[in-house]
Coordinates of C-alpha atoms in Angstrom, one line a residue:
Chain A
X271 CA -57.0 45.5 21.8
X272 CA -56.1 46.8 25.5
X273 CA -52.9 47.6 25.7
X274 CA -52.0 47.8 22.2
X275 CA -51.3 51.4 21.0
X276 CA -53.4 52.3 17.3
X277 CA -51.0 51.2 14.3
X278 CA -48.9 48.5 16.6
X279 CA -49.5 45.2 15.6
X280 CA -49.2 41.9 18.3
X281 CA -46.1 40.8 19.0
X282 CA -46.2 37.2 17.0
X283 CA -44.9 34.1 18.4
X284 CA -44.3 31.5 16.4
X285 CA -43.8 27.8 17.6
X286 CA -42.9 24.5 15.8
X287 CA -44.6 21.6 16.8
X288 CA -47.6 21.1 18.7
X289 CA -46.1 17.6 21.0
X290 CA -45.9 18.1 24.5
X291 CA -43.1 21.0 24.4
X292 CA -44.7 23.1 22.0
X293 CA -48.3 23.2 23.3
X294 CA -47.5 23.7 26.4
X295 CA -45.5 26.9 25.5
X296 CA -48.6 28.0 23.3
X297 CA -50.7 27.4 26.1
X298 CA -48.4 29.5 28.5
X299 CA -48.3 32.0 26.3
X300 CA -51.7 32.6 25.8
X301 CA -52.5 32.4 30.0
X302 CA -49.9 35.2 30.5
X303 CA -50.7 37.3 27.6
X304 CA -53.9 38.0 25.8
X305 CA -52.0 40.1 23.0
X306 CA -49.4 38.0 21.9
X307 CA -50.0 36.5 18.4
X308 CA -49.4 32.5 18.5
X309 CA -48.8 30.3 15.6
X310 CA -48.0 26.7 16.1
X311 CA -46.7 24.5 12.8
X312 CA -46.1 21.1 13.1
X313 CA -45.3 18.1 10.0
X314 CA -47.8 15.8 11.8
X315 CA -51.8 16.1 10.3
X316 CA -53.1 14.5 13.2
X317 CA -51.3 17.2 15.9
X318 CA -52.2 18.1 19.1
X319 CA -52.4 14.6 20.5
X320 CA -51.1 12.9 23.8
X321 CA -48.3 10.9 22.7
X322 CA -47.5 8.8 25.6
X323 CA -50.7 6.8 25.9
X324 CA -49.7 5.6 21.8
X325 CA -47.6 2.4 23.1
X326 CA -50.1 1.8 26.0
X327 CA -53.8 2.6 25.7
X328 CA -54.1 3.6 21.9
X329 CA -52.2 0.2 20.8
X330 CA -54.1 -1.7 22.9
X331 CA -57.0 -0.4 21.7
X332 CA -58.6 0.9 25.1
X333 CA -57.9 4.1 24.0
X334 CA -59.3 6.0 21.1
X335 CA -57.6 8.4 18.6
X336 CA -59.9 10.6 19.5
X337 CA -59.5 10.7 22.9
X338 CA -56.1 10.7 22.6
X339 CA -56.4 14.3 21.1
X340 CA -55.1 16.8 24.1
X341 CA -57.3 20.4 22.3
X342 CA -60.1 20.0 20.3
X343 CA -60.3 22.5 17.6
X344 CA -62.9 24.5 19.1
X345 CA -60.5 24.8 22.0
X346 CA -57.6 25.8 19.9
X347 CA -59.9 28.6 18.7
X348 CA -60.8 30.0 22.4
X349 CA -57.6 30.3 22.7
X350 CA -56.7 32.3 19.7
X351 CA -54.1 29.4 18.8
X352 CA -53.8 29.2 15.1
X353 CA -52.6 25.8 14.8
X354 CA -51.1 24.5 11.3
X355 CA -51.2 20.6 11.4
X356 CA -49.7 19.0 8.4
X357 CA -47.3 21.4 8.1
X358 CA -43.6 20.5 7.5
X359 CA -41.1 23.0 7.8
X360 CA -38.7 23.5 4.9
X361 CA -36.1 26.3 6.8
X362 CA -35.6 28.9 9.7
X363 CA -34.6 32.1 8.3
X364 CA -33.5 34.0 11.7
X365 CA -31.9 37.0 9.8
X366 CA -35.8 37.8 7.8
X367 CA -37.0 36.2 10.9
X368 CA -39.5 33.9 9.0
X369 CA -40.1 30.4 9.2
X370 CA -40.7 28.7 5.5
X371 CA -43.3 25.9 5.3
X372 CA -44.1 24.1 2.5
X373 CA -47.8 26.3 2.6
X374 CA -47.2 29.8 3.4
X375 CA -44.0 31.7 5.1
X376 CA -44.7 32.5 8.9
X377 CA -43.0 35.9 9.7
X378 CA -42.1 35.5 14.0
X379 CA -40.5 38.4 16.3
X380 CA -39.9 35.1 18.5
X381 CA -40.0 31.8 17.5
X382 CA -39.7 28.7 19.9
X383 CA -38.4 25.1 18.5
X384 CA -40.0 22.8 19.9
X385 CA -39.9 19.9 17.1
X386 CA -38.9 16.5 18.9
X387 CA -37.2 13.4 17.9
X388 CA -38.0 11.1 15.3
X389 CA -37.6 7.1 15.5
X390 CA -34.0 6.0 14.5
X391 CA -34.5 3.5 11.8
X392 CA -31.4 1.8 10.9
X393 CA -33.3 -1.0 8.3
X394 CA -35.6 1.3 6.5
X395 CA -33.6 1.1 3.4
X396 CA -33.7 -2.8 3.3
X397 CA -37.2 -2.8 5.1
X398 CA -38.9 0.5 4.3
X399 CA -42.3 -1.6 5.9
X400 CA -40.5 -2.2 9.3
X401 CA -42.9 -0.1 11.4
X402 CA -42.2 2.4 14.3
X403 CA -44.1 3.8 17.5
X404 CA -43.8 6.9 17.8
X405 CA -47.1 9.0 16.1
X406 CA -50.9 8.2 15.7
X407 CA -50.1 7.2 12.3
X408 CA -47.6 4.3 13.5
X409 CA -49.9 2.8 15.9
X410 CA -52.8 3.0 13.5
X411 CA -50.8 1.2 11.1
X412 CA -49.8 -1.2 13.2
X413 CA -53.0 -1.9 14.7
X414 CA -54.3 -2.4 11.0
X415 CA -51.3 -5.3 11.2
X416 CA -52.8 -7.0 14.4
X417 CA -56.3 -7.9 13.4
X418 CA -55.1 -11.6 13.3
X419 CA -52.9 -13.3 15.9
X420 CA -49.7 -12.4 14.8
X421 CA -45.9 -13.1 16.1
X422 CA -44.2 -9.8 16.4
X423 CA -40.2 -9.2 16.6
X424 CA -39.9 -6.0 18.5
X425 CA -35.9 -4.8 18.2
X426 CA -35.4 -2.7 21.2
X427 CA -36.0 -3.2 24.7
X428 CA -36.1 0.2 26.1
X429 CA -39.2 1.6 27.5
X430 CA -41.2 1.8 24.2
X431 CA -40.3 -1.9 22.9
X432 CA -41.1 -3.2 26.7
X433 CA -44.7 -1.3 26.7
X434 CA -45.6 -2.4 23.5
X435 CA -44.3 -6.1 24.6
X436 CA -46.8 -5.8 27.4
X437 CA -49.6 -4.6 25.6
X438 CA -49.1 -7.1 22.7
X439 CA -49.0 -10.0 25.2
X440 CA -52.0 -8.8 26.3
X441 CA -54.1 -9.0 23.0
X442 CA -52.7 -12.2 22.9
X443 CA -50.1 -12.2 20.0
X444 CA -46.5 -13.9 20.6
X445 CA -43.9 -11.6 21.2
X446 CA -40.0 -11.3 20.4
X447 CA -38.0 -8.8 22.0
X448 CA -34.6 -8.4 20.5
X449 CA -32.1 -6.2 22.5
X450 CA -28.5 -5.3 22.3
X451 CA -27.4 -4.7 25.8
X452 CA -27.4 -7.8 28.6
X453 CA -30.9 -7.3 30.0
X454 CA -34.3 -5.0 28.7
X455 CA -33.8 -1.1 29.8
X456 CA -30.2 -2.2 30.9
X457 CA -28.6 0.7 29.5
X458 CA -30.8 3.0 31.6
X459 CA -31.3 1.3 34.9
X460 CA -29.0 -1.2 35.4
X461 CA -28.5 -4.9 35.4
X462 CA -30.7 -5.7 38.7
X463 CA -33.8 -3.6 37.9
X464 CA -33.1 -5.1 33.9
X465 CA -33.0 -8.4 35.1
X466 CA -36.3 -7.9 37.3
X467 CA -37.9 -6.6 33.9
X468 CA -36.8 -9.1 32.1
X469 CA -38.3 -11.7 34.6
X470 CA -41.6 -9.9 35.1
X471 CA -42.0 -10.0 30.7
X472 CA -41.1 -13.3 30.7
X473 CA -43.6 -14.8 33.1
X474 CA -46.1 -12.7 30.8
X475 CA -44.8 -15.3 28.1
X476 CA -42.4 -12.7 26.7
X477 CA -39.4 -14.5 24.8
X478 CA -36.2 -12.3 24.8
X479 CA -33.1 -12.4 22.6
X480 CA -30.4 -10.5 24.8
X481 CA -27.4 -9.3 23.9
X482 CA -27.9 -10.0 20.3
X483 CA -27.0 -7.1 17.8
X484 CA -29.2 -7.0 14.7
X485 CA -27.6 -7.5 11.5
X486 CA -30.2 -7.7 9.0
X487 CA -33.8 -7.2 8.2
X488 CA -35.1 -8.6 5.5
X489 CA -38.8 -10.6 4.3
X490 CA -41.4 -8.3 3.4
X491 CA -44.7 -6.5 5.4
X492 CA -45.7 -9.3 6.8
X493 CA -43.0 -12.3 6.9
X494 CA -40.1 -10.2 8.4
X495 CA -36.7 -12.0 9.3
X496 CA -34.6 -10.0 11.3
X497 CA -30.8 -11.9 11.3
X498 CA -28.6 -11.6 14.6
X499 CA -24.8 -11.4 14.8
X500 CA -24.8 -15.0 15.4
X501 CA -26.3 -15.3 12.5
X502 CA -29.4 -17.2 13.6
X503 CA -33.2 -15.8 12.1
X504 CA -36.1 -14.5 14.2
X505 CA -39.5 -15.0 11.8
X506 CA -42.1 -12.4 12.5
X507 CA -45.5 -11.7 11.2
X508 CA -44.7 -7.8 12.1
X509 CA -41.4 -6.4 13.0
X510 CA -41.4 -3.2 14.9
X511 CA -38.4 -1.2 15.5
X512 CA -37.9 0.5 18.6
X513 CA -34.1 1.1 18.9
X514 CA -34.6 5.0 20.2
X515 CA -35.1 8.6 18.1
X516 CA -32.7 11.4 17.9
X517 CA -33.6 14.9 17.3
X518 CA -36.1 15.9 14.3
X519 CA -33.9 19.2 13.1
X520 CA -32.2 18.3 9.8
X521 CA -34.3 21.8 8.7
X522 CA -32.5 23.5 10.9
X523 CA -28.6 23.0 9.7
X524 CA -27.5 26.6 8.3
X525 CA -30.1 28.7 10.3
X526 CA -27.9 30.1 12.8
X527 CA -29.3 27.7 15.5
X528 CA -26.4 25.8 16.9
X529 CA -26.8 22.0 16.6
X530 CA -24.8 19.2 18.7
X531 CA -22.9 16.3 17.1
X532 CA -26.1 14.1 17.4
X533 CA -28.4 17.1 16.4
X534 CA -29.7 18.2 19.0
X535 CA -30.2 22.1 19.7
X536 CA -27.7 23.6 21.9
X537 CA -29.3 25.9 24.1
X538 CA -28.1 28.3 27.1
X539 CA -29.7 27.6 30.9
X540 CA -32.7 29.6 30.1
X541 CA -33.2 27.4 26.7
X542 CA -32.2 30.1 24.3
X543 CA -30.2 29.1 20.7
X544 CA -27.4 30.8 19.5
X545 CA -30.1 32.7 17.4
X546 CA -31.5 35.7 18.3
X547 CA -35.0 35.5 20.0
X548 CA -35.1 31.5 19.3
X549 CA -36.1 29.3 22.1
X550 CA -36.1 25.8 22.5
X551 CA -38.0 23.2 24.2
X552 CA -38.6 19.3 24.6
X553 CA -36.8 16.3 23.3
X554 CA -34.6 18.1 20.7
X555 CA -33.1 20.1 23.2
X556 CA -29.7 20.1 25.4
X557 CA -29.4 22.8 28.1
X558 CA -26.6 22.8 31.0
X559 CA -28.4 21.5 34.3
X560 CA -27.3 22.8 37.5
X561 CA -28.3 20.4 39.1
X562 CA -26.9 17.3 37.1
X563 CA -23.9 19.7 36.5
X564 CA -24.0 18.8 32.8
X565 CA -25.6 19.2 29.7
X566 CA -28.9 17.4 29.8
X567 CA -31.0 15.8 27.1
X568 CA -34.2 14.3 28.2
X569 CA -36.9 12.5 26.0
X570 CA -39.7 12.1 29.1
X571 CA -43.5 14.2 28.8
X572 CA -43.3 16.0 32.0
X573 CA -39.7 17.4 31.0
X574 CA -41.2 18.7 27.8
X575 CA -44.4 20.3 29.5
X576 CA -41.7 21.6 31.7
X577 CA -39.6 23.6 29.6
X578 CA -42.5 24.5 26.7
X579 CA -43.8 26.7 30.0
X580 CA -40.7 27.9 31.4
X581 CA -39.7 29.4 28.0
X582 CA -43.1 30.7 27.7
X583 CA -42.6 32.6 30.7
X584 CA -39.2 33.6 30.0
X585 CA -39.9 35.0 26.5
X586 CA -42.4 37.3 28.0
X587 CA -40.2 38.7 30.6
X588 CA -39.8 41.8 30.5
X589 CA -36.8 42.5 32.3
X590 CA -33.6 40.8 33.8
X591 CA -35.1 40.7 36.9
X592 CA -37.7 38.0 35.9
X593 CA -35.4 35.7 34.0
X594 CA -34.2 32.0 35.3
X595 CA -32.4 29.2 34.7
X596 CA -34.4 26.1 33.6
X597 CA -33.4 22.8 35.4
X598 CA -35.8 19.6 36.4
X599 CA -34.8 16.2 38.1
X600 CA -36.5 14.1 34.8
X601 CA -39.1 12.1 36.1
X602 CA -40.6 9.2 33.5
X603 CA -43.3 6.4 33.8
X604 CA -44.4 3.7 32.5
X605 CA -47.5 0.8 32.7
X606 CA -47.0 -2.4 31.7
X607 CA -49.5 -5.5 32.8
X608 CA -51.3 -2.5 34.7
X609 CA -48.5 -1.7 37.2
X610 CA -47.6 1.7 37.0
X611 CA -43.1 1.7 37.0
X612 CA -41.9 4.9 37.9
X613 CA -38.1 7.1 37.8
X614 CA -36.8 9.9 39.0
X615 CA -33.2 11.2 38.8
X616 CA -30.2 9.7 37.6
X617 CA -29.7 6.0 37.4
X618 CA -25.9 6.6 37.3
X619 CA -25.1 5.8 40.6
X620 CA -22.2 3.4 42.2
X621 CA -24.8 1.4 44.2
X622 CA -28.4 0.1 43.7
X623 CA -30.4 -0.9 46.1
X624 CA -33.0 -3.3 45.2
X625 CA -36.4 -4.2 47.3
X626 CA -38.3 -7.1 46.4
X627 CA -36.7 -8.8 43.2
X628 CA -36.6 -12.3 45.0
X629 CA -39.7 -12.2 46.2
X630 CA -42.5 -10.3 43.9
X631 CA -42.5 -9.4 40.7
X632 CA -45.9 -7.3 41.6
X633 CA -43.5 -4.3 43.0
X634 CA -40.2 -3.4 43.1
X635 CA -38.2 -0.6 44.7
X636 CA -34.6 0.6 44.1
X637 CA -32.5 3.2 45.3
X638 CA -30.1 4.8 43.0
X639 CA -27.0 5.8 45.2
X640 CA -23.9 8.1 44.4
X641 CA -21.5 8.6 47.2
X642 CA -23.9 7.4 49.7
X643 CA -26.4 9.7 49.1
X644 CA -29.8 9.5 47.2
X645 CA -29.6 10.4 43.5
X646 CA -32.3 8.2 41.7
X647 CA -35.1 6.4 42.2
X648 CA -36.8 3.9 40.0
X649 CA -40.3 1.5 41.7
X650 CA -43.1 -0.6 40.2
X651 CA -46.2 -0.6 41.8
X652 CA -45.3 1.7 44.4
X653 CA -46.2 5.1 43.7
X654 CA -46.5 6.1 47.9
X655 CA -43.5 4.9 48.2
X656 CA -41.9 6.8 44.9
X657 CA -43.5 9.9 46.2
X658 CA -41.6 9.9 49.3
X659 CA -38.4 9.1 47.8
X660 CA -38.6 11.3 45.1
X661 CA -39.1 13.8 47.2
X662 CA -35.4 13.1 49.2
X663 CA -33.8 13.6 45.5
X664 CA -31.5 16.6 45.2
X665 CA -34.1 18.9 44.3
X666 CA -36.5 16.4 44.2
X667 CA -39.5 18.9 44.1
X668 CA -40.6 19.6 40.3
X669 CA -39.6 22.7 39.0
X670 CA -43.8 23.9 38.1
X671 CA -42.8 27.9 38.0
X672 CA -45.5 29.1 40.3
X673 CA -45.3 32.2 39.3
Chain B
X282 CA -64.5 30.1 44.6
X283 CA -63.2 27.9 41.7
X284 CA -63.5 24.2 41.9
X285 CA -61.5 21.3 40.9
X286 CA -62.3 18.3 39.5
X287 CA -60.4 14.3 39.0
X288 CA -60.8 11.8 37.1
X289 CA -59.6 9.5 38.8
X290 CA -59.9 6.5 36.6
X291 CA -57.5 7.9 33.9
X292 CA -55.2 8.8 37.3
X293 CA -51.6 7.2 37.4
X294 CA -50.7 8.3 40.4
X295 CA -47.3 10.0 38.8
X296 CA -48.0 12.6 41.6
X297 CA -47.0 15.6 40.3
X298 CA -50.1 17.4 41.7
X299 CA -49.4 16.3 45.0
X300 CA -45.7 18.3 44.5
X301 CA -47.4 21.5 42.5
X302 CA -50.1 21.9 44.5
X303 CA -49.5 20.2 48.3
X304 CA -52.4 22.0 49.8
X305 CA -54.8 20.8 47.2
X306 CA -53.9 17.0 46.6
X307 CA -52.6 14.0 48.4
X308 CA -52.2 10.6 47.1
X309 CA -55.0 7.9 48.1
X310 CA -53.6 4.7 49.8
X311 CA -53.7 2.9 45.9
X312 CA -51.7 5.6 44.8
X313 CA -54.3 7.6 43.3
X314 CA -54.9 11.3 43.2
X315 CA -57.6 12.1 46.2
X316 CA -58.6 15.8 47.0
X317 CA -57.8 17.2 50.4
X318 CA -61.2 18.9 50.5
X319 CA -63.7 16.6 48.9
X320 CA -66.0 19.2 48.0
X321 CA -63.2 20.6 45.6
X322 CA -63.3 23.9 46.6
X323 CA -60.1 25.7 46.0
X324 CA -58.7 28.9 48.2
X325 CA -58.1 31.9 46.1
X326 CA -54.2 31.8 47.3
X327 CA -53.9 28.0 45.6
X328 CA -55.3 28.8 42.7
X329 CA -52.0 29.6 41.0
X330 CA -50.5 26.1 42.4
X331 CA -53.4 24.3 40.8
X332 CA -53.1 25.6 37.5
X333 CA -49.6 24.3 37.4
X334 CA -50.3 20.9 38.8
X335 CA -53.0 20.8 35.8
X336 CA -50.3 21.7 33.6
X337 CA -48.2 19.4 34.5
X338 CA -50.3 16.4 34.9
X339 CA -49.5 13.6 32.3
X340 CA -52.3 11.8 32.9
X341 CA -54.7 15.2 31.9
X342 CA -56.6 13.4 35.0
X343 CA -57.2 17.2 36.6
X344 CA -58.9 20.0 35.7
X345 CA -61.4 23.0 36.6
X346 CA -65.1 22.3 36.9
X347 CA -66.4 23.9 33.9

């Protein structure tokens, strides 16, 4: 191998999980370096595939699993990617420097944690059927549920629970959404653009329950009741939970790898751990932005893309000179009735300006404002108009490490 | 010179192209990816750019003519 002296062997990479975060660190890897040894593990059999067309195209059906696949094998093997699908990891040994699986140890000289969230499921232990959305395996399932019209109770209206609202609508079951906070993705965007949503599901024939904890969820498969804190009963053929995920690291407590109080992995502005030559990347991470002047945790695609490169490129530097600090603005999206929503930035601010709630609900535009000045933007069916705002963001230019 | 190609109908105009790789895409007046040189043709000196905007494109809607 060129560059590689007789008797030294490659320097091996090892990576777990093969989501966004993780393949796009493989694939960095292997477009800087044609040396470099690169083992991906990751729980999930049906791994690499594009996870967020699941609540959109593959649950509606417009989508196949197979095209939802993001490397086919034969690609994987061009690249010299040895990818181990089906693989859970059991522990990180960072003093032996080997990863344990339930097949075969992986020995690393660097090893990059990329092993995302899993759904938060507060009823499993009543109602171990209550189904989920986040892998290929959920949204088969779940599909297998649908064949007939069906009433579905979906508990959660963030982003997830409103996609799948929309897609459900559109294969013509009746859908429930249940949701804790005053309005459907209050919590992140605020009460106008919330109440917008909620008016752009309903005319879709969307019911909503706001503001209603869940208390219970009980009934079986299929005849779920999920009780509310005022104590009245929502009946549904399916009940799909969609409350959020928190970071899948559990395997991780005692490896040296400093966790946060919610597990996720603390790591430094360049997205190392607190172990030696262990990285992190995607949805299980924290790092401190610069540019949000706090500690950051972001759950969106591009972020995950994002940082699985930039610690690709950093873990190949191979001096000071070529190290940086990680930071993005997160940018996520969404489509739901075909209208593409779009946000960038934080949706923190102390004003909101809101274009067009009163008098379409085919687009909307707001402006997210701190001090006065621009710091997040959030539009449906607007994506010129997104561009150009985005682009006025404090550094509202993706971070896509040219180099 | 390498070429690029879109597919546009899996396009969702998220635009991150058009922010990697200025020289190489626009969006369309529906939002949509377009090319700024039709033929797809890319200069050597954007070659880098375009790799990242296929990188970070969510849609997968971009990518080198085989």
């Amino acid at each position: 191998m060129a560059g590689v002296s007789p008797g030294a062997r490659a320097r091996r990479v090892c990576v777990i999980g093969a989501g966004a975060a993780g393949l796009a660190c493989a694939e960095r890897l292997r477009a800087l370096s044609a040396d470099v040894s690169i083992t991906v593990v990751d729980a999930d059999a049906d791994q690499p595939y594009n996870r967020p067309p699941l609540s959109k195209d593959v649950l509606s059906g417009r989508v196949g699993a197979t095209e939802a696949r993001l490397r086919s094998d034969e690609q994987l093997a061009e690249l010299r990617i040895d990818l181990r699908a089906g693989t859970p990891v059991e522990q990180v040994d960072t003093t032996t420097r080997t990863v344990v699986t339930k097949d075969e140890p992986v020995p690393y000289d660097d090893l990059v944690l990329a092993p995302g969230c899993t759904p938060v499921t507060p009823w499993h232990e009543s109602a171990p059927w209550i189904r989920t959305l986040h892998s290929l395996a959920d949204v088969r399932v779940l599909r297998d549920d649908l064949v007939l019209p069906s009433r579905v109770v979906i508990v959660g209206g963030g982003l997830i629970g409103l996609e799948a609202a929309a897609v459900l609508r559109g294969l013509g079951h009746g859908v429930v959404v249940v949701e804790a906070g005053e309005g459907p993705l209050q919590r992140i965007v605020g009460p106008q653009v919330a109440a917008w949503m909620e008016g752009r599901h309903r005319k879709e024939g969307v019911e909503f329950e706001l503001g209603r904890r869940v208390v219970a969820v009980s009934g079986s498969a299929h005849a779920g009741v999920v009780t509310l804190d005022d104590g009245r009963r929502v009946d549904g053929d399916v009940v799909v939970c969609a409350v959020g995920v928190r970071p899948a690291t559990q395997w991780l407590v005692g490896s040296g790898v400093e966790l946060g109080s919610r597990g996720e992995i603390l790591a430094d502005e360049r997205l190392r751990t607190t172990a030696p030559d262990v990285w992190a990347a995607g949805d299980a991470v924290s790092w401190p932005s610069a540019s949000a002047e706090r500690r950051l945790r972001v759950e969106h695609w591009t972020c995950a893309r994002e940082q699985g490169r930039h610690v690709a490129e950093q873990l190949l530097a191979a001096d000071a000179a070529q190290t940086a600090a990680f930071d993005t603005v997160p940018y996520f999206w969404s489509s739901q009735y075909g209208a593409l929503l779009q946000g960038a930035g934080s949706f923190h601010g102390d004003e909101v300006i809101v274009d067009g709630p009163s008098t379409s609900l085919d687009s909307l535009v707001a402006r997210y404002l701190t001090g006065g000045r621009l710091t997040g933007v959030l539009t449906v069916g607007s994506p010129r108009t997104f561009q150009e705002l985005r682009s006025r963001l404090p550094g509202g230019r993706p971070t896509t490490a040219a180099t | 010179m390498k070429k690029i190609d879109v597919n546009s109908p899996v396009c969702i105009g998220a635009g991150m192209c058009t922010a990697a790789a200025p020289a190489v895409f626009d969006l369309g007046a529906d939002g949509l990816v377009v090319l700024n040189d039709p033929s797809g043709d890319v200069p050597d000196d954007a070659v880098e750019s375009v790799d990242s905007a296929i990188a970070v494109c969510p849609a997968q809607a971009i990518g080198w003519r085989e």
